[in-house]
CSV table of C-alpha atoms in Angstrom, one decimal:
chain,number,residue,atom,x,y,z
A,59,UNK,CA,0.0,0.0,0.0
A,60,UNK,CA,1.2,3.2,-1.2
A,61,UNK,CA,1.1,6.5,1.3
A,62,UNK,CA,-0.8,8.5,-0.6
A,63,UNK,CA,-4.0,7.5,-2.3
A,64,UNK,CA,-6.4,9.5,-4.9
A,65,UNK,CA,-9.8,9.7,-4.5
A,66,UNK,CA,-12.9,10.4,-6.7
A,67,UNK,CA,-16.8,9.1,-6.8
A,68,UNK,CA,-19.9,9.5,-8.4
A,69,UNK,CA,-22.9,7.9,-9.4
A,70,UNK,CA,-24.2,5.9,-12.3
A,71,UNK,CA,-25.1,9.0,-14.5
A,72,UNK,CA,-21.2,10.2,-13.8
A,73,UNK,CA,-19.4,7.3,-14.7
A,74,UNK,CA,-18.3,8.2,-17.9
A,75,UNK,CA,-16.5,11.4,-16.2
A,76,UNK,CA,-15.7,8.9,-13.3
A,77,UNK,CA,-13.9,6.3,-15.9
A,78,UNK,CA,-11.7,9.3,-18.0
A,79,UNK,CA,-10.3,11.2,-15.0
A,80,UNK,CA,-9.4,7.7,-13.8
A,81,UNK,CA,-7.8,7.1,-17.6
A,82,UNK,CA,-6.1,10.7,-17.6
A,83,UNK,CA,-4.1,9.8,-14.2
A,84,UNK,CA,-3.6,5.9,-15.4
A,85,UNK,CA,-2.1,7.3,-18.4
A,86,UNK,CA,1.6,8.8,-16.4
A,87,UNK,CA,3.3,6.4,-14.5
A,88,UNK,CA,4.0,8.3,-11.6
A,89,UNK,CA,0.4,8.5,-11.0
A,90,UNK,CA,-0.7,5.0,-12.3
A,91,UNK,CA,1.6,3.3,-8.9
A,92,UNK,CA,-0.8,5.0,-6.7
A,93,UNK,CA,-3.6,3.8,-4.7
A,94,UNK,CA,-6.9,4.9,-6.0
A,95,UNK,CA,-10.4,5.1,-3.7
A,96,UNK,CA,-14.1,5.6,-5.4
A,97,UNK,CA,-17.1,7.3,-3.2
A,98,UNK,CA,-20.0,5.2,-4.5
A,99,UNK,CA,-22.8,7.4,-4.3
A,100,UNK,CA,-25.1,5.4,-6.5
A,101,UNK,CA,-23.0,2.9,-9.6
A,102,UNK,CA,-24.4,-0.3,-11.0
A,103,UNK,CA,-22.5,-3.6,-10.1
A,104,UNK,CA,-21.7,-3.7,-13.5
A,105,UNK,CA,-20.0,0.0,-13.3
A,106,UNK,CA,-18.4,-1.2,-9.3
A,107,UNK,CA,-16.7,-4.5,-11.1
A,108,UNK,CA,-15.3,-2.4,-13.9
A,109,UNK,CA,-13.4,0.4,-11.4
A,110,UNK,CA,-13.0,-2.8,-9.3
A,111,UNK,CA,-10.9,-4.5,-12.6
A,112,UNK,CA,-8.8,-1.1,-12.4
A,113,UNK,CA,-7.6,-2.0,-8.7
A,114,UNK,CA,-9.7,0.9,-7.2
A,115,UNK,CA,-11.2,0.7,-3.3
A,116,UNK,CA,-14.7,1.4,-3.4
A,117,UNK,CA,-16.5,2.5,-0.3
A,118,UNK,CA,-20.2,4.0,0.4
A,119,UNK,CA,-20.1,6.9,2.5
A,120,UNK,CA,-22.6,7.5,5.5
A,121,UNK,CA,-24.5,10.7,6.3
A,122,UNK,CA,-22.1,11.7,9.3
A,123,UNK,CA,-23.2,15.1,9.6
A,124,UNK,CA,-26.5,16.5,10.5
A,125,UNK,CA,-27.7,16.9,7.1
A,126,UNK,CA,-31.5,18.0,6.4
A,127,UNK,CA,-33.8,14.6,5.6
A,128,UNK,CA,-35.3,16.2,2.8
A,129,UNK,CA,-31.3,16.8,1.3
A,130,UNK,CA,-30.1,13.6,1.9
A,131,UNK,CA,-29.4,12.7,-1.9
A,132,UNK,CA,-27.2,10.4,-3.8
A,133,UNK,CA,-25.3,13.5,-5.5
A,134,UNK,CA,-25.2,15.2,-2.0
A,135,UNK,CA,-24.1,12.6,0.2
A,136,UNK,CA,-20.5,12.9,-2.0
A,137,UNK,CA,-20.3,16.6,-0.8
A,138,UNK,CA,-20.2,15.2,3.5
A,139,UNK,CA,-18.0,11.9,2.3
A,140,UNK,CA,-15.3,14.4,1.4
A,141,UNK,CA,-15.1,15.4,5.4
A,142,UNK,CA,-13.9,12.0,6.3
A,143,UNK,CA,-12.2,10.4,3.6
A,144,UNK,CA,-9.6,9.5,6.1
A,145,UNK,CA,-12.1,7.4,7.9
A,146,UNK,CA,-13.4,5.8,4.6
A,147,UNK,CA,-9.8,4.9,3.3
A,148,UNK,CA,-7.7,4.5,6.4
A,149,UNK,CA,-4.1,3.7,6.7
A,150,UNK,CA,-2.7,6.8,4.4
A,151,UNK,CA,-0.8,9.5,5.5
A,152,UNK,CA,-2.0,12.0,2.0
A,153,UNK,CA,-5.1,12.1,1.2
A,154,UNK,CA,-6.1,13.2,-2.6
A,155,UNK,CA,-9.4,13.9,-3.9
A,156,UNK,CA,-9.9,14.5,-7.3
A,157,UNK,CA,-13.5,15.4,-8.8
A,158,UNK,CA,-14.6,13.3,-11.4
A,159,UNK,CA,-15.3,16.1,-14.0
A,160,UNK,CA,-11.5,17.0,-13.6
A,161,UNK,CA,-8.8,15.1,-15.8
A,162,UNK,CA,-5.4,15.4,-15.6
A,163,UNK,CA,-2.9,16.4,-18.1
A,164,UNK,CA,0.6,16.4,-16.4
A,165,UNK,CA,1.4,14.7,-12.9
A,166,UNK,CA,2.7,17.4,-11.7
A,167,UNK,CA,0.0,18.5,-9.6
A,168,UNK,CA,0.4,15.1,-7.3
A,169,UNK,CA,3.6,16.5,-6.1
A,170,UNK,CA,2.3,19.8,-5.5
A,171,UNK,CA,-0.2,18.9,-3.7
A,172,UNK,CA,1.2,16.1,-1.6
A,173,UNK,CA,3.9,18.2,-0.4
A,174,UNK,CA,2.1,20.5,0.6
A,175,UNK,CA,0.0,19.1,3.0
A,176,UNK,CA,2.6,17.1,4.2
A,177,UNK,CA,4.3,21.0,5.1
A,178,UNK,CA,1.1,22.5,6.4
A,179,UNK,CA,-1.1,19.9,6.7
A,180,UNK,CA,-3.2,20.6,3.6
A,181,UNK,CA,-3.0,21.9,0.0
A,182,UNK,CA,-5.5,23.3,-2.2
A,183,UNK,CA,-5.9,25.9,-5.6
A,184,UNK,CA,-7.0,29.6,-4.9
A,185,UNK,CA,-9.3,31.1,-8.0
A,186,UNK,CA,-7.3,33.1,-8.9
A,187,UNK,CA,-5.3,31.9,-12.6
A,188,UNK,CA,-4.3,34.3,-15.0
A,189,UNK,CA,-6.9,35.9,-16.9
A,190,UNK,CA,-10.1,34.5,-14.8
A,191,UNK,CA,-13.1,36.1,-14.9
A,192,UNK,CA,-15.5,36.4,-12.4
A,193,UNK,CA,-18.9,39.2,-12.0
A,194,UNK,CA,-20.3,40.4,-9.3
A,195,UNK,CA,-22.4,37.5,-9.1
A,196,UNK,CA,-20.2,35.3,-8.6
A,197,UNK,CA,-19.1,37.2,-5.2
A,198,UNK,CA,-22.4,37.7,-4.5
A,199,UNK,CA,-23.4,34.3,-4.1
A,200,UNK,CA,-20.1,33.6,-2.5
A,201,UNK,CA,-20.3,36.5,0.2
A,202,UNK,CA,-24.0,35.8,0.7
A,203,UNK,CA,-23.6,32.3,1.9
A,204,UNK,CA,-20.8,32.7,3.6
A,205,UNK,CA,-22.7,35.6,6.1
A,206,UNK,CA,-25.7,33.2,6.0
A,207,UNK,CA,-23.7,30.4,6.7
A,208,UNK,CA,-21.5,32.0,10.0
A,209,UNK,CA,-23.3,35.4,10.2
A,210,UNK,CA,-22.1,38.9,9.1
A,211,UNK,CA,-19.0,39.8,10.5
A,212,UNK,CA,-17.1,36.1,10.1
A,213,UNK,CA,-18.9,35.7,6.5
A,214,UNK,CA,-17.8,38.8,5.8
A,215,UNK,CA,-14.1,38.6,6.8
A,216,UNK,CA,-13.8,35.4,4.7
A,217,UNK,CA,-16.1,36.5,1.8
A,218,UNK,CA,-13.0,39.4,0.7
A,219,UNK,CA,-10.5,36.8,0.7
A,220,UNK,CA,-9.7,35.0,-2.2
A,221,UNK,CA,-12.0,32.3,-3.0
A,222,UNK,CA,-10.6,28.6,-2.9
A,223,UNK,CA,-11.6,25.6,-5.3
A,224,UNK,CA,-11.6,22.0,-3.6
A,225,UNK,CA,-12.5,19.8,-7.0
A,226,UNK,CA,-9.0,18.7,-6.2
A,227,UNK,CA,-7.8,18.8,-3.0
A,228,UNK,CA,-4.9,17.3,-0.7
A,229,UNK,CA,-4.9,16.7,3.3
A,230,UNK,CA,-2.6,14.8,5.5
A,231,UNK,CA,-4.0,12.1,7.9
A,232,UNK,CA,-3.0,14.0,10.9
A,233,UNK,CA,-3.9,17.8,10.1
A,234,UNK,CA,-6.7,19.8,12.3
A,235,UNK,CA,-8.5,20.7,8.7
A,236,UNK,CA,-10.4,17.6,9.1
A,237,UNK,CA,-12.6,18.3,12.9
A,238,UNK,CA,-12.6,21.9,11.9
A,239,UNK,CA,-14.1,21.3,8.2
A,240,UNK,CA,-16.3,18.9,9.9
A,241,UNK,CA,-17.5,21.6,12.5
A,242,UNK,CA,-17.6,24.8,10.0
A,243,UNK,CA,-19.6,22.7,7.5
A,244,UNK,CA,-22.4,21.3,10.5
A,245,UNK,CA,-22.9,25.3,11.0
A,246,UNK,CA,-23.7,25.7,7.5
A,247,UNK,CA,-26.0,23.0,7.7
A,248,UNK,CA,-27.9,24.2,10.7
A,249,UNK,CA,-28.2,27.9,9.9
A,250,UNK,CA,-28.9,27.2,6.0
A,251,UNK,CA,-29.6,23.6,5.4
A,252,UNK,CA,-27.6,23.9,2.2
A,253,UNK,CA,-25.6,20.5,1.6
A,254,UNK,CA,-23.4,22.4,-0.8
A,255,UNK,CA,-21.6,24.5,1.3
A,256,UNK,CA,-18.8,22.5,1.9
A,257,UNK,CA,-16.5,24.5,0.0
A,258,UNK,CA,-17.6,27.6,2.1
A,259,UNK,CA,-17.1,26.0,5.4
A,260,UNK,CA,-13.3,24.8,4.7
A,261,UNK,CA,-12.4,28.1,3.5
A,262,UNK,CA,-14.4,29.4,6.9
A,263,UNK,CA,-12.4,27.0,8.8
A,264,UNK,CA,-8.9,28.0,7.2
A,265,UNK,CA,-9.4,31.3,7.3
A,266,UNK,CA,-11.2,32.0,11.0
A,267,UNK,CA,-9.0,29.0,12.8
A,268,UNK,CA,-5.9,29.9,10.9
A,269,UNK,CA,-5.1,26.7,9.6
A,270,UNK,CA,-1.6,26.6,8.2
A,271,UNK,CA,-2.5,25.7,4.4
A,272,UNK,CA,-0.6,25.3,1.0
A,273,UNK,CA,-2.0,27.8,-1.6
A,274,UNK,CA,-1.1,26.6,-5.1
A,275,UNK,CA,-1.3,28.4,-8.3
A,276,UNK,CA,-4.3,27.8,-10.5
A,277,UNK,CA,-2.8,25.7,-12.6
A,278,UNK,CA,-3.1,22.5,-10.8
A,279,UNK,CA,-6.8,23.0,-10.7
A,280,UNK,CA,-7.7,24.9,-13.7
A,281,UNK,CA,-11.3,26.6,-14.5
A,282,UNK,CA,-11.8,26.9,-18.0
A,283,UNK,CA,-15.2,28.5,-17.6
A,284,UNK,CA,-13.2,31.5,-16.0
A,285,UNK,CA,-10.1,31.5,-18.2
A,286,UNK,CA,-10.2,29.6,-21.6
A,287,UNK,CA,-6.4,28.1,-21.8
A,288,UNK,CA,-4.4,28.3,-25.1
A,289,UNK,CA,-2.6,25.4,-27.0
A,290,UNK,CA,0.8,24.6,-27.1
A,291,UNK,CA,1.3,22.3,-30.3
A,292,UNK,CA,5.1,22.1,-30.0
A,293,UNK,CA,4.3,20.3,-26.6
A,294,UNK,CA,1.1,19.5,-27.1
A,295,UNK,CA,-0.2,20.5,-24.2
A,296,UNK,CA,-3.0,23.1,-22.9
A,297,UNK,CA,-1.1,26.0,-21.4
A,298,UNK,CA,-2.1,29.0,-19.2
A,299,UNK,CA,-3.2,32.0,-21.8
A,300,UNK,CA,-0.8,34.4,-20.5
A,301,UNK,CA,2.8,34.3,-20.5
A,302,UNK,CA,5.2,32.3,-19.6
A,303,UNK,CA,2.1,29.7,-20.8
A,304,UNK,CA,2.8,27.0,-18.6
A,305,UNK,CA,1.0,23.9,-18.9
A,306,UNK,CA,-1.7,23.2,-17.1
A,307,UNK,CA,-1.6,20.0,-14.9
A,308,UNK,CA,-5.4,19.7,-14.3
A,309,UNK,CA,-8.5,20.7,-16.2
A,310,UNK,CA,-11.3,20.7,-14.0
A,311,UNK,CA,-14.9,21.0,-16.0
A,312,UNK,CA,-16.8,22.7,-13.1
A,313,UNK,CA,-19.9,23.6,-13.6
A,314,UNK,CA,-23.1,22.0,-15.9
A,315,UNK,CA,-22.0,22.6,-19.4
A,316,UNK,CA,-18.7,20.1,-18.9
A,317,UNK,CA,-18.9,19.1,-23.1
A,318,UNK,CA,-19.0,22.9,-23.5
A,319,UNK,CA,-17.4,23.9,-26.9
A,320,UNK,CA,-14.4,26.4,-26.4
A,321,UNK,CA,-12.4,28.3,-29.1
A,322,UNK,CA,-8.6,27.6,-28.3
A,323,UNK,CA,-6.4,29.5,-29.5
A,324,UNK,CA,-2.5,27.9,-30.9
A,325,UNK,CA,0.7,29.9,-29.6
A,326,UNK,CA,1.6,29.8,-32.8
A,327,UNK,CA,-1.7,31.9,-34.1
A,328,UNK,CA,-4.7,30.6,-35.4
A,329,UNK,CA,-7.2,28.6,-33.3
A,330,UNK,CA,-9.9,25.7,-33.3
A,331,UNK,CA,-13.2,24.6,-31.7
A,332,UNK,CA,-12.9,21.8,-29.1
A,333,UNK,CA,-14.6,20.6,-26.0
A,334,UNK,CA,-11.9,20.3,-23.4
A,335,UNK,CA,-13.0,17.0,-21.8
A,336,UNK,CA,-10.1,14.3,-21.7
A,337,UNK,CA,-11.8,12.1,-24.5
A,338,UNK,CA,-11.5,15.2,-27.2
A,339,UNK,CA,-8.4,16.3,-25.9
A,340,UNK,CA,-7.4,12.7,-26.4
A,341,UNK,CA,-9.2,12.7,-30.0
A,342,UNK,CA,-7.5,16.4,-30.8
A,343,UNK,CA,-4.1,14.9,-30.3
A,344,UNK,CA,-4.4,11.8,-32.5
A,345,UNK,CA,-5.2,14.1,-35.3
Protein backbone atom coordinates (compact mmCIF):
# COMPACT_ATOMS: atom_id res chain seq x y z
CA UNK A 1 0.00 0.00 0.00
CA UNK A 2 1.22 3.24 -1.16
CA UNK A 3 1.12 6.46 1.29
CA UNK A 4 -0.83 8.46 -0.57
CA UNK A 5 -4.04 7.48 -2.26
CA UNK A 6 -6.44 9.55 -4.86
CA UNK A 7 -9.85 9.72 -4.46
CA UNK A 8 -12.86 10.40 -6.71
CA UNK A 9 -16.80 9.07 -6.82
CA UNK A 10 -19.90 9.54 -8.38
CA UNK A 11 -22.90 7.93 -9.35
CA UNK A 12 -24.22 5.95 -12.32
CA UNK A 13 -25.06 9.01 -14.55
CA UNK A 14 -21.19 10.17 -13.81
CA UNK A 15 -19.39 7.34 -14.70
CA UNK A 16 -18.31 8.17 -17.91
CA UNK A 17 -16.52 11.43 -16.22
CA UNK A 18 -15.66 8.88 -13.32
CA UNK A 19 -13.92 6.28 -15.90
CA UNK A 20 -11.72 9.33 -17.98
CA UNK A 21 -10.34 11.24 -14.96
CA UNK A 22 -9.43 7.67 -13.80
CA UNK A 23 -7.78 7.15 -17.56
CA UNK A 24 -6.09 10.69 -17.58
CA UNK A 25 -4.12 9.77 -14.16
CA UNK A 26 -3.59 5.95 -15.43
CA UNK A 27 -2.11 7.34 -18.38
CA UNK A 28 1.63 8.78 -16.44
CA UNK A 29 3.32 6.36 -14.49
CA UNK A 30 4.04 8.32 -11.64
CA UNK A 31 0.39 8.54 -11.03
CA UNK A 32 -0.72 4.99 -12.28
CA UNK A 33 1.65 3.26 -8.94
CA UNK A 34 -0.83 5.04 -6.65
CA UNK A 35 -3.63 3.76 -4.70
CA UNK A 36 -6.88 4.90 -6.00
CA UNK A 37 -10.41 5.08 -3.74
CA UNK A 38 -14.13 5.65 -5.44
CA UNK A 39 -17.14 7.28 -3.22
CA UNK A 40 -20.04 5.17 -4.53
CA UNK A 41 -22.79 7.42 -4.32
CA UNK A 42 -25.11 5.39 -6.51
CA UNK A 43 -22.97 2.89 -9.63
CA UNK A 44 -24.43 -0.29 -11.00
CA UNK A 45 -22.51 -3.64 -10.06
CA UNK A 46 -21.67 -3.73 -13.47
CA UNK A 47 -19.97 -0.03 -13.31
CA UNK A 48 -18.42 -1.20 -9.34
CA UNK A 49 -16.68 -4.48 -11.15
CA UNK A 50 -15.31 -2.38 -13.91
CA UNK A 51 -13.36 0.41 -11.40
CA UNK A 52 -12.98 -2.80 -9.30
CA UNK A 53 -10.93 -4.46 -12.64
CA UNK A 54 -8.82 -1.07 -12.43
CA UNK A 55 -7.63 -2.00 -8.71
CA UNK A 56 -9.69 0.86 -7.22
CA UNK A 57 -11.20 0.70 -3.34
CA UNK A 58 -14.70 1.37 -3.41
CA UNK A 59 -16.48 2.49 -0.30
CA UNK A 60 -20.24 3.98 0.39
CA UNK A 61 -20.10 6.94 2.50
CA UNK A 62 -22.60 7.53 5.49
CA UNK A 63 -24.52 10.72 6.26
CA UNK A 64 -22.08 11.66 9.35
CA UNK A 65 -23.16 15.11 9.64
CA UNK A 66 -26.49 16.54 10.48
CA UNK A 67 -27.72 16.87 7.05
CA UNK A 68 -31.45 18.05 6.42
CA UNK A 69 -33.77 14.64 5.56
CA UNK A 70 -35.35 16.21 2.81
CA UNK A 71 -31.33 16.75 1.27
CA UNK A 72 -30.08 13.65 1.86
CA UNK A 73 -29.37 12.71 -1.86
CA UNK A 74 -27.24 10.35 -3.80
CA UNK A 75 -25.29 13.50 -5.46
CA UNK A 76 -25.15 15.22 -2.00
CA UNK A 77 -24.05 12.57 0.17
CA UNK A 78 -20.49 12.94 -1.98
CA UNK A 79 -20.26 16.63 -0.84
CA UNK A 80 -20.17 15.24 3.47
CA UNK A 81 -17.98 11.92 2.34
CA UNK A 82 -15.34 14.41 1.45
CA UNK A 83 -15.08 15.38 5.37
CA UNK A 84 -13.92 12.04 6.32
CA UNK A 85 -12.16 10.38 3.57
CA UNK A 86 -9.63 9.46 6.14
CA UNK A 87 -12.07 7.45 7.89
CA UNK A 88 -13.39 5.81 4.63
CA UNK A 89 -9.76 4.93 3.30
CA UNK A 90 -7.74 4.47 6.39
CA UNK A 91 -4.10 3.68 6.73
CA UNK A 92 -2.75 6.80 4.37
CA UNK A 93 -0.80 9.54 5.46
CA UNK A 94 -2.00 11.99 2.02
CA UNK A 95 -5.11 12.08 1.24
CA UNK A 96 -6.10 13.24 -2.62
CA UNK A 97 -9.37 13.94 -3.89
CA UNK A 98 -9.90 14.50 -7.35
CA UNK A 99 -13.53 15.43 -8.80
CA UNK A 100 -14.58 13.26 -11.42
CA UNK A 101 -15.33 16.15 -14.02
CA UNK A 102 -11.53 16.99 -13.56
CA UNK A 103 -8.84 15.12 -15.83
CA UNK A 104 -5.41 15.35 -15.60
CA UNK A 105 -2.89 16.41 -18.08
CA UNK A 106 0.58 16.37 -16.43
CA UNK A 107 1.38 14.74 -12.88
CA UNK A 108 2.73 17.39 -11.69
CA UNK A 109 0.05 18.52 -9.57
CA UNK A 110 0.44 15.14 -7.34
CA UNK A 111 3.63 16.49 -6.13
CA UNK A 112 2.27 19.80 -5.53
CA UNK A 113 -0.18 18.89 -3.66
CA UNK A 114 1.24 16.08 -1.55
CA UNK A 115 3.86 18.19 -0.41
CA UNK A 116 2.06 20.50 0.56
CA UNK A 117 -0.02 19.10 3.01
CA UNK A 118 2.65 17.06 4.24
CA UNK A 119 4.26 20.96 5.12
CA UNK A 120 1.08 22.50 6.39
CA UNK A 121 -1.09 19.87 6.65
CA UNK A 122 -3.25 20.63 3.59
CA UNK A 123 -3.01 21.95 -0.01
CA UNK A 124 -5.55 23.30 -2.17
CA UNK A 125 -5.90 25.92 -5.63
CA UNK A 126 -6.96 29.58 -4.88
CA UNK A 127 -9.32 31.06 -8.01
CA UNK A 128 -7.28 33.14 -8.89
CA UNK A 129 -5.28 31.87 -12.55
CA UNK A 130 -4.29 34.30 -15.04
CA UNK A 131 -6.91 35.87 -16.92
CA UNK A 132 -10.07 34.54 -14.79
CA UNK A 133 -13.07 36.14 -14.86
CA UNK A 134 -15.52 36.37 -12.37
CA UNK A 135 -18.88 39.15 -12.03
CA UNK A 136 -20.31 40.39 -9.26
CA UNK A 137 -22.43 37.54 -9.12
CA UNK A 138 -20.18 35.30 -8.64
CA UNK A 139 -19.12 37.24 -5.24
CA UNK A 140 -22.44 37.69 -4.45
CA UNK A 141 -23.37 34.26 -4.11
CA UNK A 142 -20.12 33.59 -2.49
CA UNK A 143 -20.28 36.51 0.17
CA UNK A 144 -24.04 35.79 0.68
CA UNK A 145 -23.62 32.31 1.86
CA UNK A 146 -20.80 32.72 3.62
CA UNK A 147 -22.69 35.59 6.08
CA UNK A 148 -25.66 33.23 5.99
CA UNK A 149 -23.74 30.38 6.69
CA UNK A 150 -21.49 32.00 10.02
CA UNK A 151 -23.28 35.39 10.22
CA UNK A 152 -22.09 38.94 9.09
CA UNK A 153 -18.97 39.83 10.50
CA UNK A 154 -17.14 36.06 10.10
CA UNK A 155 -18.85 35.73 6.53
CA UNK A 156 -17.83 38.85 5.82
CA UNK A 157 -14.09 38.63 6.76
CA UNK A 158 -13.85 35.42 4.67
CA UNK A 159 -16.08 36.55 1.79
CA UNK A 160 -13.03 39.45 0.70
CA UNK A 161 -10.55 36.78 0.73
CA UNK A 162 -9.71 34.99 -2.24
CA UNK A 163 -11.97 32.27 -2.98
CA UNK A 164 -10.58 28.60 -2.92
CA UNK A 165 -11.57 25.58 -5.26
CA UNK A 166 -11.59 22.00 -3.64
CA UNK A 167 -12.51 19.84 -6.98
CA UNK A 168 -9.00 18.72 -6.22
CA UNK A 169 -7.84 18.78 -2.96
CA UNK A 170 -4.93 17.26 -0.71
CA UNK A 171 -4.86 16.72 3.33
CA UNK A 172 -2.62 14.83 5.51
CA UNK A 173 -4.04 12.14 7.90
CA UNK A 174 -3.00 14.04 10.90
CA UNK A 175 -3.94 17.79 10.08
CA UNK A 176 -6.66 19.79 12.26
CA UNK A 177 -8.53 20.72 8.74
CA UNK A 178 -10.41 17.63 9.12
CA UNK A 179 -12.61 18.29 12.87
CA UNK A 180 -12.61 21.90 11.86
CA UNK A 181 -14.13 21.29 8.18
CA UNK A 182 -16.32 18.95 9.91
CA UNK A 183 -17.52 21.56 12.51
CA UNK A 184 -17.57 24.83 9.97
CA UNK A 185 -19.64 22.67 7.49
CA UNK A 186 -22.37 21.31 10.54
CA UNK A 187 -22.86 25.29 11.00
CA UNK A 188 -23.66 25.73 7.45
CA UNK A 189 -26.03 22.98 7.69
CA UNK A 190 -27.94 24.15 10.73
CA UNK A 191 -28.19 27.85 9.87
CA UNK A 192 -28.88 27.18 6.03
CA UNK A 193 -29.59 23.56 5.38
CA UNK A 194 -27.65 23.92 2.23
CA UNK A 195 -25.60 20.48 1.59
CA UNK A 196 -23.39 22.40 -0.79
CA UNK A 197 -21.64 24.53 1.25
CA UNK A 198 -18.82 22.49 1.94
CA UNK A 199 -16.51 24.48 0.04
CA UNK A 200 -17.61 27.59 2.08
CA UNK A 201 -17.14 25.98 5.39
CA UNK A 202 -13.25 24.84 4.67
CA UNK A 203 -12.38 28.07 3.47
CA UNK A 204 -14.37 29.43 6.89
CA UNK A 205 -12.45 27.05 8.75
CA UNK A 206 -8.93 27.99 7.21
CA UNK A 207 -9.45 31.33 7.32
CA UNK A 208 -11.21 32.02 11.00
CA UNK A 209 -8.98 28.99 12.82
CA UNK A 210 -5.91 29.95 10.92
CA UNK A 211 -5.08 26.71 9.62
CA UNK A 212 -1.63 26.61 8.21
CA UNK A 213 -2.45 25.66 4.40
CA UNK A 214 -0.55 25.29 1.03
CA UNK A 215 -1.98 27.75 -1.60
CA UNK A 216 -1.12 26.56 -5.14
CA UNK A 217 -1.27 28.39 -8.34
CA UNK A 218 -4.25 27.77 -10.49
CA UNK A 219 -2.78 25.73 -12.62
CA UNK A 220 -3.15 22.48 -10.76
CA UNK A 221 -6.75 23.03 -10.72
CA UNK A 222 -7.69 24.93 -13.68
CA UNK A 223 -11.31 26.56 -14.51
CA UNK A 224 -11.79 26.91 -17.96
CA UNK A 225 -15.20 28.52 -17.60
CA UNK A 226 -13.19 31.46 -16.01
CA UNK A 227 -10.10 31.46 -18.23
CA UNK A 228 -10.16 29.59 -21.56
CA UNK A 229 -6.38 28.05 -21.79
CA UNK A 230 -4.39 28.29 -25.08
CA UNK A 231 -2.62 25.37 -27.03
CA UNK A 232 0.81 24.63 -27.06
CA UNK A 233 1.35 22.26 -30.26
CA UNK A 234 5.12 22.12 -29.98
CA UNK A 235 4.34 20.29 -26.56
CA UNK A 236 1.11 19.51 -27.15
CA UNK A 237 -0.22 20.54 -24.17
CA UNK A 238 -3.04 23.12 -22.87
CA UNK A 239 -1.12 26.05 -21.39
CA UNK A 240 -2.12 28.99 -19.24
CA UNK A 241 -3.16 31.96 -21.76
CA UNK A 242 -0.78 34.42 -20.50
CA UNK A 243 2.75 34.34 -20.54
CA UNK A 244 5.17 32.34 -19.64
CA UNK A 245 2.15 29.74 -20.82
CA UNK A 246 2.80 27.01 -18.61
CA UNK A 247 0.99 23.87 -18.86
CA UNK A 248 -1.72 23.20 -17.09
CA UNK A 249 -1.64 20.01 -14.92
CA UNK A 250 -5.38 19.75 -14.29
CA UNK A 251 -8.47 20.73 -16.20
CA UNK A 252 -11.33 20.72 -14.01
CA UNK A 253 -14.88 20.97 -15.98
CA UNK A 254 -16.83 22.73 -13.11
CA UNK A 255 -19.90 23.63 -13.60
CA UNK A 256 -23.14 21.96 -15.85
CA UNK A 257 -22.05 22.63 -19.37
CA UNK A 258 -18.71 20.05 -18.90
CA UNK A 259 -18.87 19.10 -23.06
CA UNK A 260 -18.99 22.90 -23.53
CA UNK A 261 -17.42 23.89 -26.93
CA UNK A 262 -14.41 26.35 -26.44
CA UNK A 263 -12.36 28.26 -29.10
CA UNK A 264 -8.60 27.58 -28.29
CA UNK A 265 -6.38 29.47 -29.48
CA UNK A 266 -2.48 27.94 -30.89
CA UNK A 267 0.70 29.89 -29.58
CA UNK A 268 1.59 29.84 -32.76
CA UNK A 269 -1.69 31.88 -34.13
CA UNK A 270 -4.68 30.62 -35.40
CA UNK A 271 -7.20 28.63 -33.28
CA UNK A 272 -9.85 25.66 -33.33
CA UNK A 273 -13.25 24.63 -31.74
CA UNK A 274 -12.92 21.78 -29.13
CA UNK A 275 -14.57 20.63 -25.98
CA UNK A 276 -11.94 20.32 -23.43
CA UNK A 277 -13.04 16.98 -21.82
CA UNK A 278 -10.15 14.34 -21.70
CA UNK A 279 -11.83 12.10 -24.51
CA UNK A 280 -11.46 15.20 -27.21
CA UNK A 281 -8.35 16.29 -25.93
CA UNK A 282 -7.41 12.74 -26.42
CA UNK A 283 -9.22 12.73 -29.99
CA UNK A 284 -7.46 16.38 -30.83
CA UNK A 285 -4.07 14.94 -30.32
CA UNK A 286 -4.42 11.84 -32.46
CA UNK A 287 -5.22 14.13 -35.30
Amino acid sequence: MSREIIITGGDAHFFPWIIAAISSLRAHAETRALDMGIIDQGLTEAQRAQLSAFGCKIVEPQWTLPVPQEARTLRNIGLVARTALRDYFSGYEIYLWFDADAWMQTPEFVTAYAEGARARGAAVVTENGPGYRKTFTDWKWWAGNMVASFGVLDGLRCSFATSINIGVLCLKDTAPHWQQWQRYYTKALERTGKVNMDQHALFAAIHLENLSTAFLPARFNWLPHLSCPVWNAEQKLLCEPTAPHRPLSVIHLAGPRKDRPYEVAHLSGGSFATSLTYPAMQQHLAT
